């Protein structure tokens, strides 16, 4: 799927040429080599990072809250990031001209998104230290999300058509706007989040039977919960900052892994969710590129259009077997 995502697009490049370019050789056409190295390879790597990060953070949230509808953005991180970007894009008219240029650059939007999600993260961490009930943290996260969404709605009401269009394009998500240096920074955040998630596999298995059972087997529940929330925040926050809010993947991929392997063991679920997340994200990227056409569809729409029927089919299929 990784090679296919590099090969297919408005210009179809033979897989042999892709393999030659990726292994240090030169493609037979210089234009093909330029497309592969400077556009499609960074986009494919971004798709892998986004797919793995969102799917794993979704798995963490569903297990922590014991709620199949929980996703990576349930703590309000996406809404916080959207608020930061909304302040920059929709409020740029109030800034001096030199600051407006900096704020509306790609780095300015990433920084604004990061600051917004970090602010919500800090609030959630403070609340999590005060509350013993995990479900209360879920409700607080949802309230933070509703509050920030309301502020964004107020900002959009007073914005111009051009500002609204730019904010709408950002909210659709994008995998193809990152340079190699930006991908390096993005990869560091995702790897840190995945390492923290991998260290939580045993606590996640203990949490399957509830908080009381986890405590009875010697788990430091408060510490484990903090690590899980922090790992999810790093993954979801960085992905929203660099690629925009991308729907479906974090919510549905863990269910696909569970339905496929028929297990709740996180030693298996962690790696299968990682694999499915990257694969499905690459497939959605191929579809969004519309091979043979010059049209590129919003990745946020494609993930839901393709993913939702897959989950419904798996659920119906499982029902028939049982």
Tab-separated table of C-alpha atoms in Angstrom:
chain	number	residue	atom	x	y	z
A	1	UNK	CA	0.000	0.000	0.000
A	2	UNK	CA	2.937	2.320	0.737
A	3	UNK	CA	4.393	1.743	-2.734
A	4	UNK	CA	0.944	2.036	-4.341
A	5	UNK	CA	0.343	5.424	-2.685
A	6	UNK	CA	3.598	6.671	-4.232
A	7	UNK	CA	2.851	5.129	-7.628
A	8	UNK	CA	-0.770	6.222	-8.077
A	9	UNK	CA	-2.058	9.748	-8.531
A	10	UNK	CA	-2.802	12.281	-11.254
A	11	UNK	CA	0.418	11.008	-12.863
A	12	UNK	CA	0.781	7.225	-12.621
A	13	UNK	CA	4.393	6.117	-12.071
A	14	UNK	CA	5.314	2.437	-12.660
A	15	UNK	CA	6.141	0.533	-9.461
A	16	UNK	CA	9.528	-0.422	-10.907
A	17	UNK	CA	10.423	3.271	-11.233
A	18	UNK	CA	9.225	3.918	-7.671
A	19	UNK	CA	11.375	1.060	-6.344
A	20	UNK	CA	14.409	2.322	-8.282
A	21	UNK	CA	14.045	5.857	-6.883
A	22	UNK	CA	13.545	4.669	-3.299
A	23	UNK	CA	16.598	2.389	-3.412
A	24	UNK	CA	19.015	5.130	-4.463
A	25	UNK	CA	18.735	4.837	-8.235
A	26	UNK	CA	17.340	7.271	-10.780
A	27	UNK	CA	13.957	7.016	-12.458
A	28	UNK	CA	13.927	7.005	-16.262
A	29	UNK	CA	12.185	10.398	-16.231
A	30	UNK	CA	13.460	13.254	-14.067
A	31	UNK	CA	9.887	14.507	-13.569
A	32	UNK	CA	8.911	11.147	-12.031
A	33	UNK	CA	11.857	11.260	-9.667
A	34	UNK	CA	10.992	14.803	-8.596
A	35	UNK	CA	7.358	13.824	-7.903
A	36	UNK	CA	8.409	10.745	-5.905
A	37	UNK	CA	11.078	12.350	-3.718
A	38	UNK	CA	9.589	15.795	-3.165
A	39	UNK	CA	5.877	15.114	-3.068
A	40	UNK	CA	4.616	11.536	-2.851
A	41	UNK	CA	7.190	9.985	-0.500
A	42	UNK	CA	6.748	12.716	2.167
A	43	UNK	CA	2.966	12.367	1.790
A	44	UNK	CA	3.097	8.568	2.194
A	45	UNK	CA	5.280	8.872	5.312
A	46	UNK	CA	2.857	11.454	6.722
A	47	UNK	CA	-0.041	9.062	6.046
A	48	UNK	CA	1.746	6.298	7.999
A	49	UNK	CA	2.459	8.634	10.926
A	50	UNK	CA	-1.117	9.935	10.989
A	51	UNK	CA	-2.690	6.489	10.619
A	52	UNK	CA	-0.610	4.843	13.343
A	53	UNK	CA	-0.865	7.774	15.759
A	54	UNK	CA	-4.626	8.265	15.500
A	55	UNK	CA	-5.473	4.556	15.624
A	56	UNK	CA	-3.311	3.909	18.707
A	57	UNK	CA	-4.616	6.976	20.546
A	58	UNK	CA	-8.169	5.806	19.774
A	59	UNK	CA	-7.364	2.379	21.236
A	60	UNK	CA	-5.990	4.012	24.401
A	61	UNK	CA	-9.084	6.141	24.911
A	62	UNK	CA	-11.551	3.312	24.281
A	63	UNK	CA	-9.809	1.118	26.846
A	64	UNK	CA	-9.262	3.848	29.452
A	65	UNK	CA	-12.881	5.024	29.369
A	66	UNK	CA	-14.269	1.560	28.519
A	67	UNK	CA	-16.359	3.273	25.867
A	68	UNK	CA	-16.445	2.019	22.248
A	69	UNK	CA	-17.369	5.509	21.032
A	70	UNK	CA	-14.315	7.192	22.565
A	71	UNK	CA	-11.729	8.478	20.096
A	72	UNK	CA	-8.437	10.374	20.109
A	73	UNK	CA	-10.219	13.743	20.177
A	74	UNK	CA	-12.559	12.917	23.067
A	75	UNK	CA	-10.459	15.005	25.491
A	76	UNK	CA	-11.091	18.152	23.448
A	77	UNK	CA	-7.581	18.332	21.960
A	78	UNK	CA	-8.828	18.742	18.396
A	79	UNK	CA	-11.180	21.522	19.477
A	80	UNK	CA	-8.312	23.242	21.281
A	81	UNK	CA	-6.149	23.008	18.171
A	82	UNK	CA	-9.023	24.324	16.045
A	83	UNK	CA	-9.399	27.237	18.453
A	84	UNK	CA	-5.714	28.115	18.094
A	85	UNK	CA	-5.903	27.991	14.309
A	86	UNK	CA	-9.182	29.933	14.323
A	87	UNK	CA	-7.574	32.732	16.339
A	88	UNK	CA	-4.746	32.917	13.783
A	89	UNK	CA	-6.760	32.596	10.556
A	90	UNK	CA	-9.996	34.283	11.551
A	91	UNK	CA	-8.411	36.892	13.816
A	92	UNK	CA	-5.453	37.751	11.585
A	93	UNK	CA	-7.180	40.922	10.418
A	94	UNK	CA	-6.614	42.485	13.844
A	95	UNK	CA	-2.834	41.901	13.701
A	96	UNK	CA	-0.208	44.284	12.239
A	97	UNK	CA	0.734	43.379	8.659
A	98	UNK	CA	4.186	41.897	9.501
A	99	UNK	CA	2.711	39.680	12.247
A	100	UNK	CA	-0.157	38.662	9.962
A	101	UNK	CA	2.290	37.229	7.391
A	102	UNK	CA	4.094	35.204	10.093
A	103	UNK	CA	0.871	33.990	11.710
A	104	UNK	CA	-0.680	32.838	8.425
A	105	UNK	CA	2.413	30.891	7.338
A	106	UNK	CA	2.412	27.087	7.635
A	107	UNK	CA	4.648	27.266	10.719
A	108	UNK	CA	2.414	29.891	12.308
A	109	UNK	CA	-0.643	27.664	11.894
A	110	UNK	CA	1.241	24.627	13.308
A	111	UNK	CA	2.387	26.651	16.329
A	112	UNK	CA	-1.129	28.022	16.919
A	113	UNK	CA	-2.629	24.545	16.672
A	114	UNK	CA	0.006	23.144	19.049
A	115	UNK	CA	-0.569	25.892	21.594
A	116	UNK	CA	-4.337	25.371	21.458
A	117	UNK	CA	-4.143	21.605	21.996
A	118	UNK	CA	-1.444	22.048	24.687
A	119	UNK	CA	-3.651	24.460	26.607
A	120	UNK	CA	-6.526	21.954	26.625
A	121	UNK	CA	-4.081	19.176	27.568
A	122	UNK	CA	-2.828	21.130	30.591
A	123	UNK	CA	-6.399	21.786	31.717
A	124	UNK	CA	-7.298	18.097	31.338
A	125	UNK	CA	-4.160	17.014	33.254
A	126	UNK	CA	-4.960	19.420	36.093
A	127	UNK	CA	-8.539	18.129	36.250
A	128	UNK	CA	-7.372	14.480	36.093
A	129	UNK	CA	-5.292	15.041	39.219
A	130	UNK	CA	-8.332	16.380	41.068
A	131	UNK	CA	-10.886	13.782	39.944
A	132	UNK	CA	-10.851	10.123	40.900
A	133	UNK	CA	-13.613	9.087	38.516
A	134	UNK	CA	-12.322	8.416	34.983
A	135	UNK	CA	-15.758	9.025	33.431
A	136	UNK	CA	-15.770	12.495	34.978
A	137	UNK	CA	-12.561	13.246	33.041
A	138	UNK	CA	-14.328	12.142	29.848
A	139	UNK	CA	-17.198	14.537	30.561
A	140	UNK	CA	-14.761	17.375	31.339
A	141	UNK	CA	-12.956	16.722	28.039
A	142	UNK	CA	-16.226	16.879	26.152
A	143	UNK	CA	-17.121	20.135	27.931
A	144	UNK	CA	-13.761	21.667	26.993
A	145	UNK	CA	-14.456	20.619	23.407
A	146	UNK	CA	-17.912	22.204	23.433
A	147	UNK	CA	-16.565	25.418	24.959
A	148	UNK	CA	-13.769	25.847	22.411
A	149	UNK	CA	-16.114	24.945	19.534
A	150	UNK	CA	-18.490	27.682	20.692
A	151	UNK	CA	-15.674	30.259	20.631
A	152	UNK	CA	-14.694	29.122	17.123
A	153	UNK	CA	-18.333	29.575	16.044
A	154	UNK	CA	-18.302	33.162	17.333
A	155	UNK	CA	-15.063	33.870	15.457
A	156	UNK	CA	-16.442	32.410	12.213
A	157	UNK	CA	-19.549	34.580	12.513
A	158	UNK	CA	-17.431	37.751	12.341
A	159	UNK	CA	-15.017	36.492	9.645
A	160	UNK	CA	-14.760	37.288	5.966
A	161	UNK	CA	-15.456	34.757	3.201
A	162	UNK	CA	-11.720	34.429	2.457
A	163	UNK	CA	-10.885	33.697	6.106
A	164	UNK	CA	-13.706	31.164	6.350
A	165	UNK	CA	-12.510	29.407	3.200
A	166	UNK	CA	-8.959	29.077	4.536
A	167	UNK	CA	-10.169	27.756	7.893
A	168	UNK	CA	-12.507	25.290	6.160
A	169	UNK	CA	-9.649	23.964	4.006
A	170	UNK	CA	-7.522	23.455	7.136
A	171	UNK	CA	-10.359	21.619	8.894
A	172	UNK	CA	-10.589	19.149	5.974
A	173	UNK	CA	-7.120	17.824	6.795
A	174	UNK	CA	-4.143	17.422	4.469
A	175	UNK	CA	-1.244	14.996	4.151
A	176	UNK	CA	0.693	16.746	1.414
A	177	UNK	CA	1.813	20.085	2.812
A	178	UNK	CA	4.804	18.999	4.931
A	179	UNK	CA	8.463	19.529	4.057
A	180	UNK	CA	11.146	16.976	4.966
A	181	UNK	CA	12.305	19.035	7.964
A	182	UNK	CA	8.725	19.351	9.234
A	183	UNK	CA	8.157	15.605	8.822
A	184	UNK	CA	11.269	15.004	10.959
A	185	UNK	CA	9.814	17.059	13.809
A	186	UNK	CA	6.397	15.443	13.359
A	187	UNK	CA	7.915	11.925	13.425
A	188	UNK	CA	9.668	12.642	16.746
A	189	UNK	CA	6.347	13.538	18.408
A	190	UNK	CA	4.583	10.462	16.996
A	191	UNK	CA	7.409	8.102	18.004
A	192	UNK	CA	7.433	9.467	21.573
A	193	UNK	CA	3.664	9.010	21.773
A	194	UNK	CA	3.872	5.449	20.401
A	195	UNK	CA	6.653	4.508	22.857
A	196	UNK	CA	4.570	5.791	25.782
A	197	UNK	CA	1.596	3.846	24.420
A	198	UNK	CA	3.645	0.644	24.091
A	199	UNK	CA	4.786	1.015	27.711
A	200	UNK	CA	1.105	1.043	28.740
A	201	UNK	CA	0.171	-2.343	27.208
A	202	UNK	CA	0.126	-4.198	30.561
A	203	UNK	CA	-1.840	-1.446	32.384
A	204	UNK	CA	-4.342	-1.400	29.491
A	205	UNK	CA	-4.910	-5.158	29.844
A	206	UNK	CA	-5.489	-4.675	33.578
A	207	UNK	CA	-7.947	-1.835	32.938
A	208	UNK	CA	-10.150	-4.102	30.799
A	209	UNK	CA	-11.642	-5.531	33.995
A	210	UNK	CA	-12.157	-2.129	35.615
A	211	UNK	CA	-10.327	0.285	37.884
A	212	UNK	CA	-10.856	-1.744	41.062
A	213	UNK	CA	-9.363	-4.899	39.524
A	214	UNK	CA	-6.400	-2.925	38.170
A	215	UNK	CA	-5.706	-1.538	41.649
A	216	UNK	CA	-6.093	-4.984	43.240
A	217	UNK	CA	-3.295	-6.406	41.067
A	218	UNK	CA	-0.941	-3.623	42.151
A	219	UNK	CA	-1.366	-1.148	39.303
A	220	UNK	CA	-0.669	2.484	40.144
A	221	UNK	CA	-3.890	3.595	38.482
A	222	UNK	CA	-3.337	7.349	38.744
A	223	UNK	CA	0.136	7.105	37.163
A	224	UNK	CA	-1.080	4.731	34.413
A	225	UNK	CA	-4.025	7.017	33.610
A	226	UNK	CA	-1.727	10.045	33.432
A	227	UNK	CA	0.662	8.280	31.012
A	228	UNK	CA	-2.225	7.130	28.791
A	229	UNK	CA	-3.749	10.628	28.665
A	230	UNK	CA	-0.330	12.183	27.995
A	231	UNK	CA	0.462	9.686	25.197
A	232	UNK	CA	-2.915	10.320	23.563
A	233	UNK	CA	-2.421	14.062	23.848
A	234	UNK	CA	1.012	13.945	22.189
A	235	UNK	CA	-0.306	11.803	19.323
A	236	UNK	CA	-3.634	13.539	18.712
A	237	UNK	CA	-2.266	17.035	19.354
A	238	UNK	CA	0.740	16.720	17.036
A	239	UNK	CA	-1.303	15.085	14.260
A	240	UNK	CA	-3.934	17.842	14.406
A	241	UNK	CA	-1.188	20.473	14.379
A	242	UNK	CA	0.671	19.081	11.364
A	243	UNK	CA	-2.108	17.433	9.314
A	244	UNK	CA	-5.342	18.975	10.577
A	245	UNK	CA	-8.260	17.175	12.271
A	246	UNK	CA	-8.753	13.816	10.534
A	247	UNK	CA	-11.919	11.884	11.375
A	248	UNK	CA	-12.824	8.182	11.616
A	249	UNK	CA	-9.344	6.585	11.825
A	250	UNK	CA	-8.955	6.877	15.593
A	251	UNK	CA	-12.518	5.805	16.311
A	252	UNK	CA	-12.922	2.883	13.920
A	253	UNK	CA	-9.509	1.241	13.385
A	254	UNK	CA	-9.344	-0.241	16.928
A	255	UNK	CA	-12.743	-1.865	16.269
A	256	UNK	CA	-11.482	-3.269	12.965
A	257	UNK	CA	-8.505	-4.811	14.783
A	258	UNK	CA	-10.726	-6.274	17.527
A	259	UNK	CA	-13.232	-7.708	15.047
A	260	UNK	CA	-10.495	-9.160	12.848
A	261	UNK	CA	-8.467	-10.896	15.564
A	262	UNK	CA	-11.339	-11.544	18.021
A	263	UNK	CA	-9.232	-10.598	21.048
A	264	UNK	CA	-8.990	-7.940	23.737
A	265	UNK	CA	-5.321	-8.618	24.508
A	266	UNK	CA	-3.486	-5.335	23.938
A	267	UNK	CA	-0.241	-7.111	23.105
A	268	UNK	CA	-1.988	-8.204	19.896
A	269	UNK	CA	-4.286	-5.188	19.540
A	270	UNK	CA	-1.455	-2.652	19.773
A	271	UNK	CA	0.442	-4.023	16.773
A	272	UNK	CA	-2.629	-4.922	14.720
A	273	UNK	CA	-4.129	-1.446	15.288
A	274	UNK	CA	-0.792	0.089	14.293
A	275	UNK	CA	-0.747	-1.966	11.080
A	276	UNK	CA	-4.402	-1.385	10.162
A	277	UNK	CA	-4.137	2.349	10.898
A	278	UNK	CA	-1.190	2.854	8.545
A	279	UNK	CA	-2.684	0.626	5.821
A	280	UNK	CA	-6.143	2.210	5.852
A	281	UNK	CA	-4.701	5.732	5.910
A	282	UNK	CA	-2.512	4.944	2.879
A	283	UNK	CA	-5.519	3.479	1.051
A	284	UNK	CA	-7.605	6.591	1.808
A	285	UNK	CA	-4.736	8.723	0.523
A	286	UNK	CA	-4.738	6.768	-2.772
A	287	UNK	CA	-8.492	7.266	-3.162
A	288	UNK	CA	-8.275	10.993	-2.329
A	289	UNK	CA	-5.711	11.469	-5.106
A	290	UNK	CA	-8.210	10.145	-7.695
A	291	UNK	CA	-5.691	8.203	-9.862
A	292	UNK	CA	-5.864	9.374	-13.472
A	293	UNK	CA	-7.566	12.671	-12.562
A	294	UNK	CA	-6.201	16.052	-11.522
A	295	UNK	CA	-8.702	16.324	-8.660
A	296	UNK	CA	-7.626	15.815	-5.023
A	297	UNK	CA	-10.477	15.154	-2.589
A	298	UNK	CA	-10.357	16.139	1.124
A	299	UNK	CA	-8.727	13.319	3.112
A	300	UNK	CA	-11.094	13.958	6.036
A	301	UNK	CA	-14.107	13.082	3.873
A	302	UNK	CA	-12.502	9.990	2.318
A	303	UNK	CA	-11.610	8.406	5.693
A	304	UNK	CA	-15.258	8.458	6.762
A	305	UNK	CA	-16.761	7.525	3.381
A	306	UNK	CA	-14.553	4.441	3.105
A	307	UNK	CA	-14.231	3.552	6.769
A	308	UNK	CA	-17.789	3.664	8.066
A	309	UNK	CA	-19.166	0.976	5.684
A	310	UNK	CA	-16.178	-1.262	6.515
A	311	UNK	CA	-16.945	-1.161	10.244
A	312	UNK	CA	-20.682	-1.754	9.624
A	313	UNK	CA	-19.853	-4.743	7.397
A	314	UNK	CA	-17.503	-6.226	9.999
A	315	UNK	CA	-20.125	-5.847	12.734
A	316	UNK	CA	-22.837	-7.498	10.591
A	317	UNK	CA	-20.429	-10.270	9.585
A	318	UNK	CA	-19.520	-10.930	13.202
A	319	UNK	CA	-23.226	-11.022	14.069
A	320	UNK	CA	-23.866	-13.650	11.403
A	321	UNK	CA	-21.056	-15.848	12.729
A	322	UNK	CA	-22.367	-15.699	16.268
